[in-house]
Coordinates of C-alpha atoms in Angstrom, one line a residue:
X505 CA 3.5 -47.1 -15.3
X506 CA 1.8 -46.1 -12.0
X507 CA 5.2 -45.4 -10.4
X508 CA 6.1 -42.9 -13.2
X509 CA 2.7 -41.2 -12.7
X510 CA 3.2 -40.9 -9.0
X511 CA 6.7 -39.6 -9.5
X512 CA 5.4 -36.9 -11.9
X513 CA 2.7 -35.8 -9.4
X514 CA 5.2 -35.7 -6.5
X515 CA 7.7 -33.7 -8.6
X516 CA 5.0 -31.2 -9.5
X517 CA 3.9 -30.9 -5.9
X518 CA 7.4 -30.3 -4.6
X519 CA 8.0 -27.8 -7.4
X520 CA 4.9 -25.8 -6.5
X521 CA 5.6 -25.9 -2.8
X522 CA 9.2 -24.8 -3.4
X523 CA 8.1 -21.9 -5.6
X524 CA 5.5 -20.7 -3.0
X525 CA 8.0 -21.0 -0.1
X526 CA 10.6 -19.0 -2.1
X527 CA 8.0 -16.2 -2.8
X528 CA 7.0 -15.9 0.8
X529 CA 10.7 -15.8 2.0
X530 CA 11.6 -13.0 -0.5
X531 CA 8.5 -11.0 0.5
X532 CA 9.4 -11.2 4.2
X533 CA 13.2 -10.8 3.8
X534 CA 13.1 -7.0 4.6
X535 CA 15.4 -6.2 7.5
X536 CA 14.3 -4.1 10.4
X537 CA 16.6 -1.3 9.1
X538 CA 14.9 -1.4 5.7
X539 CA 11.5 -1.4 7.3
X540 CA 12.4 1.6 9.5
X541 CA 13.9 3.5 6.5
X542 CA 10.7 2.9 4.6
X543 CA 8.6 4.2 7.5
X544 CA 10.8 7.3 7.8
X545 CA 10.5 7.9 4.0
X546 CA 6.7 7.7 4.2
X547 CA 6.6 9.9 7.2
X548 CA 8.7 12.6 5.4
X549 CA 6.4 12.3 2.3
X550 CA 3.3 12.8 4.5
X551 CA 4.8 15.8 6.2
X552 CA 5.7 17.5 2.9
X553 CA 2.3 16.7 1.5
X554 CA 0.6 18.2 4.6
X555 CA 2.8 21.3 4.3
X556 CA 2.0 21.8 0.6
X557 CA -1.8 21.2 1.1
X558 CA -2.0 23.4 4.2
X559 CA -3.8 20.7 6.3
X560 CA -3.4 17.2 7.5
X561 CA -4.4 14.7 4.9
X562 CA -5.1 12.2 7.7
X563 CA -7.9 14.5 9.0
X564 CA -9.5 14.9 5.6
X565 CA -11.1 12.9 2.8
X566 CA -10.4 13.7 -0.9
X567 CA -13.1 13.2 -3.5
X568 CA -11.8 13.2 -7.1
X569 CA -14.5 13.9 -9.7
X570 CA -14.1 13.7 -13.4
X571 CA -16.0 16.4 -15.3
X572 CA -16.4 17.2 -18.9
X573 CA -13.9 20.1 -18.6
X574 CA -11.3 18.1 -16.7
X575 CA -12.0 17.4 -13.1
X576 CA -12.3 18.6 -9.5
X577 CA -11.0 17.7 -6.1
X578 CA -13.3 18.2 -3.2
X579 CA -11.8 17.9 0.3
X580 CA -13.9 17.4 3.4
X581 CA -12.9 17.2 7.1
X582 CA -13.4 13.7 8.5
X583 CA -14.8 15.3 11.7
X584 CA -17.5 17.9 11.3
X585 CA -16.3 19.7 14.5
X586 CA -12.8 20.0 13.0
X587 CA -13.2 23.6 11.8
X588 CA -9.4 24.1 11.3
X589 CA -9.3 21.4 8.6
X590 CA -12.7 22.3 7.2
X591 CA -11.9 25.9 6.7
X592 CA -8.5 25.4 5.1

């Protein structure tokens, strides 16, 4: 009886460890080419966003406020001396 109990616990432990190992392997299985492509894709998205907004989103903080009539977006320069971003 004890042997069956230990076998069940061991089987459960091995199953859980196998599942966890498989999950970490699949998460880290991105090739350098995939990672580089993702970085380039994000870079392009950031450039298009900056062009559309007229300022660098990395130099500003966006505050989204819900109001009764909808909402508002307030944008502040991260650096008070950054007049270019502030005045956009």
